[in-house]
Coordinates of C-alpha atoms and ligand atoms in Angstrom, one line a residue:
X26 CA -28.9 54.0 28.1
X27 CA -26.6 54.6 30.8
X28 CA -25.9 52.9 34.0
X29 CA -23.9 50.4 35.5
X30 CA -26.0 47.5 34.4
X31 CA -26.7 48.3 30.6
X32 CA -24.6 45.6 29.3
X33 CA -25.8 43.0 32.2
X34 CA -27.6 40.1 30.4
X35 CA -31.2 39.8 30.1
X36 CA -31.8 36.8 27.6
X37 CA -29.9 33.9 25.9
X38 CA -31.2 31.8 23.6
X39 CA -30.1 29.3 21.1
X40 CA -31.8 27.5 18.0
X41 CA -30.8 25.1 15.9
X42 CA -30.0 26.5 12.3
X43 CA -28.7 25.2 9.3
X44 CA -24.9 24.8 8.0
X45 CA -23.1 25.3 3.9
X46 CA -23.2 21.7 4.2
X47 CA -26.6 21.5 5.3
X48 CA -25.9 20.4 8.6
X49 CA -27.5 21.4 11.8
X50 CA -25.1 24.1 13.8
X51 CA -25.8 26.5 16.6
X52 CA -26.9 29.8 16.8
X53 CA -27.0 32.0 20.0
X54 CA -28.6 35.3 20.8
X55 CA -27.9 37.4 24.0
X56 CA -29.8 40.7 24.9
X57 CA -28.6 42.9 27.6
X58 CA -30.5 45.0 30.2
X59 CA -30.4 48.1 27.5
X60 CA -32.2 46.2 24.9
X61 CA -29.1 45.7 22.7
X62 CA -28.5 42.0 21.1
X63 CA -26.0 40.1 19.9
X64 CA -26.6 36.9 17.8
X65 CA -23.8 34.2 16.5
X66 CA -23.5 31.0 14.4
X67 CA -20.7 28.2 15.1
X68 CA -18.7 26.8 12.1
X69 CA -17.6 22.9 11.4
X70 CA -15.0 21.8 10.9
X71 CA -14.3 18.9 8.3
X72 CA -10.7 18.0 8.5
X73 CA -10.3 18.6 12.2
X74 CA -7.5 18.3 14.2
X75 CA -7.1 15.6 16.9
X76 CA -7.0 18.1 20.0
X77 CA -9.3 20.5 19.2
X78 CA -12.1 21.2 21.6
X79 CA -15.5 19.0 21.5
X80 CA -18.7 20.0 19.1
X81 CA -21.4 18.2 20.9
X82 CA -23.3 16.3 18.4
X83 CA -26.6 14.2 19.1
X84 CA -25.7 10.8 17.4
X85 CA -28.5 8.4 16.3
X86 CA -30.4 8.5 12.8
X87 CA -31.4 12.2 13.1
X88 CA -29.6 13.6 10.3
X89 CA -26.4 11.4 10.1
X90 CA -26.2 11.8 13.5
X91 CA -24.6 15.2 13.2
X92 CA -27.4 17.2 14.9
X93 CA -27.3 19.7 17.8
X94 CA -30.4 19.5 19.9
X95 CA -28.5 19.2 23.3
X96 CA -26.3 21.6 22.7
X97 CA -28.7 24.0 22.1
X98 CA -30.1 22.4 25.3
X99 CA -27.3 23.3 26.7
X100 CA -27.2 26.8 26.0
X101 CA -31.0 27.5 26.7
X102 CA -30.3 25.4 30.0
X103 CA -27.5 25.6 32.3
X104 CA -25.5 27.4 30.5
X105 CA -27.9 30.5 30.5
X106 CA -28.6 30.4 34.2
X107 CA -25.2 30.6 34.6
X108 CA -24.6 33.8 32.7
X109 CA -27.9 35.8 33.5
X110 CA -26.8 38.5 35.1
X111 CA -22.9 39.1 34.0
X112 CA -21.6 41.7 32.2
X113 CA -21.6 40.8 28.4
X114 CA -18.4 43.5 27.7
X115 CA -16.5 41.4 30.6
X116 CA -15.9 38.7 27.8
X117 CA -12.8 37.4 30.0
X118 CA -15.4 36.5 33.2
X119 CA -18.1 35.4 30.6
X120 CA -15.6 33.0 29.3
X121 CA -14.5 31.7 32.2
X122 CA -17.6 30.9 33.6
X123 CA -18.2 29.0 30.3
X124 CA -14.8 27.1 31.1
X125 CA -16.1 26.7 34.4
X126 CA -19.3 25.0 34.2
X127 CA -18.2 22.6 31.4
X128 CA -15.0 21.5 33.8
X129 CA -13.6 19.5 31.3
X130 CA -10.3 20.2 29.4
X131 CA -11.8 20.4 25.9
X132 CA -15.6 21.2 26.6
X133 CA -16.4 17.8 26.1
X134 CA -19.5 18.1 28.4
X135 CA -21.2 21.6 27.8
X136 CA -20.3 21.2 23.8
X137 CA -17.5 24.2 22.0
X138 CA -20.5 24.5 19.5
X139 CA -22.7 25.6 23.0
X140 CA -19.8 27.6 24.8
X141 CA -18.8 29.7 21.4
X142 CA -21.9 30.3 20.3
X143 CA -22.3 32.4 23.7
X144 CA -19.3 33.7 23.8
X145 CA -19.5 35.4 20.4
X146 CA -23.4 36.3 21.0
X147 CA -22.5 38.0 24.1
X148 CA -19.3 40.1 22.5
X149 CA -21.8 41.6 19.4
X150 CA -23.9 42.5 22.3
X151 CA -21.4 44.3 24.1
X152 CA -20.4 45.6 21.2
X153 CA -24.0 46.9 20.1
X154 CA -24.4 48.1 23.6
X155 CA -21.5 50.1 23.6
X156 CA -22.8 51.4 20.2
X157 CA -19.6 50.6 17.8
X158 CA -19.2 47.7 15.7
X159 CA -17.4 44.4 16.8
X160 CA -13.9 45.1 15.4
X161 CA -13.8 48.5 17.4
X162 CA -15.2 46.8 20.3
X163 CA -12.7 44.4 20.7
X164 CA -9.8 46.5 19.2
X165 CA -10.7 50.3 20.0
X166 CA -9.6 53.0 17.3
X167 CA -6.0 50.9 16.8
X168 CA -8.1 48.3 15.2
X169 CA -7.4 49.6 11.5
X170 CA -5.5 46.9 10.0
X171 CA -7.3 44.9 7.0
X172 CA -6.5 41.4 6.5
X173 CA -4.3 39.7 3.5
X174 CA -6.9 37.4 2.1
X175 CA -5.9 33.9 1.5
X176 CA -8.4 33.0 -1.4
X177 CA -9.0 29.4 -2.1
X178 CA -8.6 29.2 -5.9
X179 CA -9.3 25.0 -6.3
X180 CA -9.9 22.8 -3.2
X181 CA -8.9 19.3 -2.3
X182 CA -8.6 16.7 0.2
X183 CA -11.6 16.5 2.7
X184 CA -13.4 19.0 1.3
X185 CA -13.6 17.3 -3.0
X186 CA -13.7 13.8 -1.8
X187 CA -10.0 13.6 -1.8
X188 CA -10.2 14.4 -5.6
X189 CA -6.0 15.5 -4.9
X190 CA -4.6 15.0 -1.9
X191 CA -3.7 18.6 -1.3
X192 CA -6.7 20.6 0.5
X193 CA -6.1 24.3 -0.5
X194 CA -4.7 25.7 -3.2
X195 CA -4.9 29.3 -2.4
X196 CA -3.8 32.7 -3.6
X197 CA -2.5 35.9 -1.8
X198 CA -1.9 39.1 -3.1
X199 CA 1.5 40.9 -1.7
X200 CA 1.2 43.7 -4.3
X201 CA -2.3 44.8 -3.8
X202 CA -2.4 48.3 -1.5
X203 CA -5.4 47.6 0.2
X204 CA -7.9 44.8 0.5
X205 CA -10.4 46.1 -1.6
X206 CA -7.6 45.5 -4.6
X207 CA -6.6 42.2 -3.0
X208 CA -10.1 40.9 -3.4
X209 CA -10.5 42.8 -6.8
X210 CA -7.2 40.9 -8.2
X211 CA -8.4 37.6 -6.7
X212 CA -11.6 37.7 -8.3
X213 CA -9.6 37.9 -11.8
X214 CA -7.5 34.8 -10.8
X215 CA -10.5 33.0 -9.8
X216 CA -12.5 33.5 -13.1
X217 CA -9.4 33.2 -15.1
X218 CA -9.1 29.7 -13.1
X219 CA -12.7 28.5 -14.2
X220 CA -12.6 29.6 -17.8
X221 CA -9.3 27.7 -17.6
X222 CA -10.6 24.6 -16.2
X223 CA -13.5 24.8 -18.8
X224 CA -11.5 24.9 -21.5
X225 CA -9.9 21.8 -20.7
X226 CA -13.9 20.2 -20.1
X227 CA -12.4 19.9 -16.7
X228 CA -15.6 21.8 -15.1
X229 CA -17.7 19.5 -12.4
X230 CA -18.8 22.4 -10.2
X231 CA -17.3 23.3 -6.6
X232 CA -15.4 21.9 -3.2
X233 CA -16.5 22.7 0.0
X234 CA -15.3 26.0 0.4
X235 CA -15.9 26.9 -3.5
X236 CA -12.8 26.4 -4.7
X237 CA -12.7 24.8 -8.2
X238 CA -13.9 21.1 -8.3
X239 CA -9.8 19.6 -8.6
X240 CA -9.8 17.7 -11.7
X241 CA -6.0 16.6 -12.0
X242 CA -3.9 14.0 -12.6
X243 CA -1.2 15.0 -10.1
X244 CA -0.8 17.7 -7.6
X245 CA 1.4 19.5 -9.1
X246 CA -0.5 19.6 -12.3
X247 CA -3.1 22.0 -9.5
X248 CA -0.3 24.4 -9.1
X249 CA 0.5 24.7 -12.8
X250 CA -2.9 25.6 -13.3
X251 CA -2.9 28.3 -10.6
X252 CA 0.5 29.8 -11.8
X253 CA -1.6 29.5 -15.5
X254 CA -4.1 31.1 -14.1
X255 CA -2.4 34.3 -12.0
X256 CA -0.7 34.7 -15.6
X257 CA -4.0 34.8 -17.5
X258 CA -5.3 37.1 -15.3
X259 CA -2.7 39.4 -16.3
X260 CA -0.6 39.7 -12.8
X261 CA 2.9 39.1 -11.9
X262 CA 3.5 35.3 -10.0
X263 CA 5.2 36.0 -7.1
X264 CA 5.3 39.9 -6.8
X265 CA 1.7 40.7 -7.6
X266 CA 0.1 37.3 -7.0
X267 CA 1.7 34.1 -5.0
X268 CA 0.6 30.9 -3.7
X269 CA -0.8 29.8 -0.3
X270 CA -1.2 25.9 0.3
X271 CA -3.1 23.8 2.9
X272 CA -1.3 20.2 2.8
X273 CA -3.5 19.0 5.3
X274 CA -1.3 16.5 5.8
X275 CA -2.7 14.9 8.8
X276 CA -5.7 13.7 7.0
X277 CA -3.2 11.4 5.0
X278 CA -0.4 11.0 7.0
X279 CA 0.1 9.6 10.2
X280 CA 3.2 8.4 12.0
X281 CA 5.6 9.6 9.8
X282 CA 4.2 7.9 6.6
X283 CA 2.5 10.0 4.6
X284 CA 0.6 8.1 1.8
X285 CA -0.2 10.3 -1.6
X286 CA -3.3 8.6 -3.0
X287 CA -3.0 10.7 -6.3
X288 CA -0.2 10.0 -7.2
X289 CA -0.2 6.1 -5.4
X290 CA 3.6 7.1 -3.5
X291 CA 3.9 6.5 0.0
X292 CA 6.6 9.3 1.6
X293 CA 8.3 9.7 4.9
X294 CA 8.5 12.6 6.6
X295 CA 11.9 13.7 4.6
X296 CA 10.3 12.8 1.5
X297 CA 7.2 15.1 2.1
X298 CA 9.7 17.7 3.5
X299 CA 11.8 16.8 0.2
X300 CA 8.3 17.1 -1.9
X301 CA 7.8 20.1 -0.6
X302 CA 11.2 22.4 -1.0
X303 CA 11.2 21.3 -4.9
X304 CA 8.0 22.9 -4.9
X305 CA 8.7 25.8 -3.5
X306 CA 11.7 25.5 -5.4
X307 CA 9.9 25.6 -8.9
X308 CA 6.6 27.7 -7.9
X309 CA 5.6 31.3 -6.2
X310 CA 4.6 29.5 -2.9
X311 CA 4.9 31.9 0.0
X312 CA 2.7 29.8 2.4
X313 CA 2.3 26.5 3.8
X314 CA 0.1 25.5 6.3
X315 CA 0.1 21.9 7.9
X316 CA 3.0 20.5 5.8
X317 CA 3.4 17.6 8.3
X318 CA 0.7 15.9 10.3
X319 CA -0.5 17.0 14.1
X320 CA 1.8 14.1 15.3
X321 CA 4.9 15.2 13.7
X322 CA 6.4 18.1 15.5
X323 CA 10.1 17.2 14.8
X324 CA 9.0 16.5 10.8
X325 CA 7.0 19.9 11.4
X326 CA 10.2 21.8 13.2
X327 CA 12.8 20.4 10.2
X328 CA 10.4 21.7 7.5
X329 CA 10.5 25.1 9.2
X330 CA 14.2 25.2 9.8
X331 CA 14.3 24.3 5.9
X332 CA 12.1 26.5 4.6
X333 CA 10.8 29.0 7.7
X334 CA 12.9 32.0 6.7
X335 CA 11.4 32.2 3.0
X336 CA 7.5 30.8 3.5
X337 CA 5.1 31.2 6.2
X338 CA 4.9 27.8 7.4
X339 CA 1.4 28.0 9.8
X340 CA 0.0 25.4 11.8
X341 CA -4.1 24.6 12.0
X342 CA -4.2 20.6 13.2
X343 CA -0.6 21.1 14.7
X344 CA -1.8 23.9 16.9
X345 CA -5.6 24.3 17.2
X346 CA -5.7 27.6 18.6
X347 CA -4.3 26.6 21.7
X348 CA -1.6 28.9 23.6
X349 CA -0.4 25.5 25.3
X350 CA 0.6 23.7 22.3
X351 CA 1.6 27.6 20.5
X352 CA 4.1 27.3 23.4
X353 CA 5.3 24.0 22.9
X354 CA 5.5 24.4 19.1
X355 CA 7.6 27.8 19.6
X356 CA 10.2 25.5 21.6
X357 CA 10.5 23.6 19.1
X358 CA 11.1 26.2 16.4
X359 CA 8.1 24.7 14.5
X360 CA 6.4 26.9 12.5
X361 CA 6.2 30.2 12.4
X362 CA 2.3 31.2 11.9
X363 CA -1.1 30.3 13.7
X364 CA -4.1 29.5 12.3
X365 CA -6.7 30.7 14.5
X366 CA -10.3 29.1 14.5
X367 CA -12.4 29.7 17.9
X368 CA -14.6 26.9 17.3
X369 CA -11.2 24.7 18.0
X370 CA -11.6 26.3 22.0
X371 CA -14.8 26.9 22.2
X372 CA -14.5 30.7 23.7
X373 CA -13.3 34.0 22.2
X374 CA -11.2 34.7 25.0
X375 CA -9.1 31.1 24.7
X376 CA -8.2 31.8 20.9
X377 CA -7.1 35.4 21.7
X378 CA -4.7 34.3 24.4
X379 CA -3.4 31.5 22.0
X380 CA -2.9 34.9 19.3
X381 CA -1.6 36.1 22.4
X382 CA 1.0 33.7 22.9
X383 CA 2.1 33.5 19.3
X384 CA 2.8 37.2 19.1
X385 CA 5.0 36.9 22.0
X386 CA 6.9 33.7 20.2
X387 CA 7.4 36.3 17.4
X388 CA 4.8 34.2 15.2
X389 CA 2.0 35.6 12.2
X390 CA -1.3 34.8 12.7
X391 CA -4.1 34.2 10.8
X392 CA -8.1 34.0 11.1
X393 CA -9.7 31.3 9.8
X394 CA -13.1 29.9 8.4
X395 CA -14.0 26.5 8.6
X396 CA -15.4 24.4 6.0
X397 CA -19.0 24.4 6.8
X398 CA -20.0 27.4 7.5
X399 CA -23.0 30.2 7.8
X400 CA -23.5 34.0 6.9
X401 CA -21.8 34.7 10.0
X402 CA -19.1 37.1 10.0
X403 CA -17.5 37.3 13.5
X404 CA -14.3 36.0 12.3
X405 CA -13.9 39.4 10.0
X406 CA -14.1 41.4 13.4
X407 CA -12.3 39.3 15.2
X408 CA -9.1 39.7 12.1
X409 CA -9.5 43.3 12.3
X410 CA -9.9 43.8 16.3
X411 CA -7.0 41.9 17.1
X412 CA -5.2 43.0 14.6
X413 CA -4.0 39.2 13.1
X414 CA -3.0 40.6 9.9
X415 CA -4.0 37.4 7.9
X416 CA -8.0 36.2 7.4
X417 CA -8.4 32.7 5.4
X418 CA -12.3 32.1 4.6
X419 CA -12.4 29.9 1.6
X420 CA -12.5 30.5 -1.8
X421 CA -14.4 33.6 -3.7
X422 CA -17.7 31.9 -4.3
X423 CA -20.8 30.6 -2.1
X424 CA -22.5 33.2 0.2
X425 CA -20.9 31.8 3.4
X426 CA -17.8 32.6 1.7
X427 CA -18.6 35.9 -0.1
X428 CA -20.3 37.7 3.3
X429 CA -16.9 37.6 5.0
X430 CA -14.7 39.0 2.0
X431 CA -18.0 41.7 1.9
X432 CA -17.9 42.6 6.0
X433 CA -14.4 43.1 5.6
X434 CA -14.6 45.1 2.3
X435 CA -17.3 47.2 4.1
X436 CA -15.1 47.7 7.4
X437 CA -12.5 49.3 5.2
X438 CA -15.0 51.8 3.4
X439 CA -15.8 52.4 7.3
X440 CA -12.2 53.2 8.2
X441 CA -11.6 55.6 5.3
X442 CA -7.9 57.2 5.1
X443 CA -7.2 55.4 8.6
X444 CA -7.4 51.7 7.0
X445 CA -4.2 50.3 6.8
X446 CA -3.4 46.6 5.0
X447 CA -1.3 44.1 5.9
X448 CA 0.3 43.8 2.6
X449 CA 3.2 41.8 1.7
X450 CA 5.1 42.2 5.0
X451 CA 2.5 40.1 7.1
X452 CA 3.2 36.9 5.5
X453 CA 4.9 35.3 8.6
X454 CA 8.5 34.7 8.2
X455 CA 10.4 34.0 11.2
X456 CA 14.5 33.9 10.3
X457 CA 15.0 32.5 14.3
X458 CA 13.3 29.7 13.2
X459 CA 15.3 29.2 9.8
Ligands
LIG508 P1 -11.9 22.3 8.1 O1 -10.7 22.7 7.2 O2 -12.7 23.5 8.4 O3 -12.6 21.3 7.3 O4 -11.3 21.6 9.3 C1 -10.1 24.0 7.1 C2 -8.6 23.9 7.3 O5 -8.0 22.8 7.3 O6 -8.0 24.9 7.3
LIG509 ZN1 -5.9 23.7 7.6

C-alpha cells in the first residue's frame, strides 16, 4: 500500500508471556495503517549492571515478585495513546516520545521492559511495512556483514549458582570464513566439551545460557578443559579456535576487592589484573569482558593499557549501553569494545547512539543476549543492520539460544555472494589504548 500514512500506527498491544527461566517478560505488537505488524519480546538480565535502565517488576507474592502486569499496563495504557498515530519507520521520534513520557533518566517510571518492547515492535513493523526484513530495514543493502559468534562453551557465576566464579567461558572462531563455518566448528567444540565432561562423570546438565553445568575445582581447571576440548575437536587453539571470557567481575568484586569463592582468595584490583595477564599469558584468550567491576574504571583502564593491544577487553556492567558512560570510559582509555544490550536503555535508538559513540572512540562492538531470554531474535538484525561485527547469545544449546545462531545462519543464505564475515579482524584491539 502506498501513501503517506502506511507506516502510521494503528494498534499496540502488550501481553505478558513467558521467559527461559520461566519468568514473566513482555511482549509488544504494533500494526500500522497498511496492516503490516511487528511483534517483540524483552530479555532479563541476571547479573545486571548497577546503571542500567529500570525493568518494571510487580513485587508481591505473584511469582517471586518478578511479574510484569503494570508494565504491560503501561504499554496498553499511556504508552499507546502516546504513539497512535506516529510513524513506526521514524524509530528516532518513536523513541523519543518513549523517553519523553517516562521523564526519568533510567525509565524508572514507564518500565525499559515497557519502552523496548515498543520500540522493537514498532521497527519489525516498519520493517514489514516497507516489505524487507529487519536487518535491511535498519541497515539498507550495506547491511552484509555476519557476526563472529561468541559461543558459551561452560557457564558460571550468576548463571550455575556460582558453581566457578567466572560467568562465561566462551569460544570464537578467527579462522572460520563465514558464519555458517563459525557455528559449524563451535558445534564440534561444544560436543567435544560434553563428551569430555562425561567422561570425567562430571555431567549435571546446563547453566543459564546452556553452557556446560561448571564442575571444577578451580577456574583455571574450566579453561583447560576448553583448550582440551578445541583440541579434541580437532582445531587449532588460537588460530582456528580461541577463547572469549565473561569475568563478571562486579558480581564478586566490589571496591577494589575482589573475593574468588572457588578458589577461597581474596585479590585487589592488581591481583585480578595480575590473575588475569598469566592467563592470557598461558591460554588462547583473545577476549575479555568485564575484567574489573562497574566501580573500577582506573582497575578497568590499567587492565586495558596491560593487555588492550593483544585482547579485546569489552565492557557490559562497566558500560551498559550507554554513549554517556562509552564517552567517559574512552577518556579514560578503558576498554576497547562494547557490549550492547538494549534492554540496559530501554529504546533501540539509545543503544545505537551508544554503538554510535564507540565507533567514533575507535571501539568494537558487540550484540548481546541476556540470560533469560525468548525465541526472539531482534538482536540478530540489530548485529547485522548496524553492522557491530560481534553477536554474543549464549551457548549452542536451548531454543532461546539456538533461534538466534538460526536467524543469523538464515540471513546469510539470504545475502548469498554479498555476505561478508567479520572474521578474525573484528575482535576489538585498540593499540591507543595499549
Ligand atoms: P545477564 O548476563 O544477562 O545475566 O546480565 C549476561 C552478561 O553478563 O553478559
Ligand atoms: Zn557480561
Amino acid at each position: 500500500m502506498k501513501g503517506v500514512n502506511a507506516t502510521e500506527i494503528r494498534f499496540v498491544h502488550a501481553r505478558r508471556v513467558w521467559d527461559s527461566r520461566g519468568r514473566p517478560t513482555v511482549e509488544a505488537e504494533v500494526r500500522t495503517t497498511s496492516g503490516a505488524t511487528g511483534r517483540a519480546i524483552v530479555p532479563a538480565g541476571a547479573s545486571k549492571g548497577t546503571r542500567e535502565a529500570i525493568e518494571l517488576r510487580d513485587g508481591g507474592p505473584a511469582h517471586g515478585g518478578l511479574d510484569v502486569q503494570r508494565a504491560v499496563a503501561q504499554v496498553n495504557g499511556e504508552i499507546a495513546r502516546a504513539v497512535m498515530g506516529m510513524a513506526a519507520d521514524d524509530q528516532a521520534a518513536l523513541d523519543e516520545c518513549l523517553i519523553e513520557l517516562d521523564a526519568t533518566p533510567n525509565k524508572a517510571r514507564l518500565g525499559a521492559n515497557a519502552t523496548l518492547a515498543v520500540s522493537m515492535a514498532a521497527a519489525h513493523a516498519a520493517a514489514a511495512a516497507h516489505g524487507v526484513p529487519l536487518y535491511q530495514y535498519l541497515g539498507g543493502p550495506d547491511a552484509t556483514l555476519l557476526p563472529m559468534p561468541q559461543v558459551q562453551v561452560f557457564g558460571g557465576g550468576a548463571h550455575a549458582g556460582r558453581r566457578v566464579d567466572i560467568q562465561d567461558f566462551m569460544v570464537v572462531c578467527p579462522g572460520a570464513k563465514s558464519f555458517a563455518q563459525a557455528i559449524e566448528w563451535t558445534a564440534e567444540v561444544y560436543r567435544h566439551a560434553g563428551a569430555l565432561m562425561q567422561a570425567r562423570g562430571a555431567t549435571f546438565g546446563v547453566a543459564d545460557e546452556g553452557g556446560w553445568w561448571p564442575v571444577f575445582n578451580t577456574n583455571e581447571q574450566a579453561l583447560e578443559a576448553l583448550v582440551a576440548s578445541i583440541e579434541r575437536a580437532r582445531f587449532v587453539p588460537g588460530d582456528q579456535v580461541a577463547i572469549a571470557l565473561d569475568v563478571a567481575a562486579s558480581e564478586f568484586g566490589k571496591a577494589g576487592r575482589y573475593t574468588l569463592g572457588l578458589e577461597r582468595r581474596d585479590l585487589d584490583s592488581d591481583g585480578m589484573i595480575e590473575l588475569l595477564v598469566r592467563w592470557c599469558e598461558k591460554y588462547p584468550i583473545v577476549s575479555i569482558e568485564d575484567p574489573l567491576a562497574e566501580d573500577d574504571l582506573d582497575g578497568f583502564a590499567r587492565f586495558t593499557r596491560a593487555l588492550g593491544a593483544k585482547v579485546q577487553v569489552v565492557g557490559d556492567d562497566l558500560l551498559v549501553s550507554s554513549p554517556t558512560l562509552l564517552r567517559q570510559a574512552a577518556a579514560e582509555g578503558a576498554a576497547n569494545t562494547v557490549l550492547l544490550k538494549p534492554n540496559q536503555r530501554g529504546t533501540l535508538s539509545e543503544t545505537l547512539q551508544c554503538w554510535q559513540a564507540a565507533r567514533g572512540a575507535g571501539y568494537a562492538g558487540i550484540v548481546s543476549a541476556r540470560s533469560g531470554e525468548t525465541e526472539d531474535t531482534t538482536i540478530v538484525h540489530l548485529a547485522v543492520g548496524w553492522g557491530v561485527g560481534q553477536l554474543k547469545v549464549g551457548a549452542f544449546a536451548r531454543g532461546e539460544r539456538m533461534a538466534k545462531w538460526n536467524e543469523a545462519l538464515r540471513i546469510e543464505e539470504r545475502l548469498g555472494a554479498r555476505a561478508r564475515f567479520a572474521g578474525a579482524a573484528v575482535l576489538g584491539r585498540n593499540p591507543a589504548h595499549a
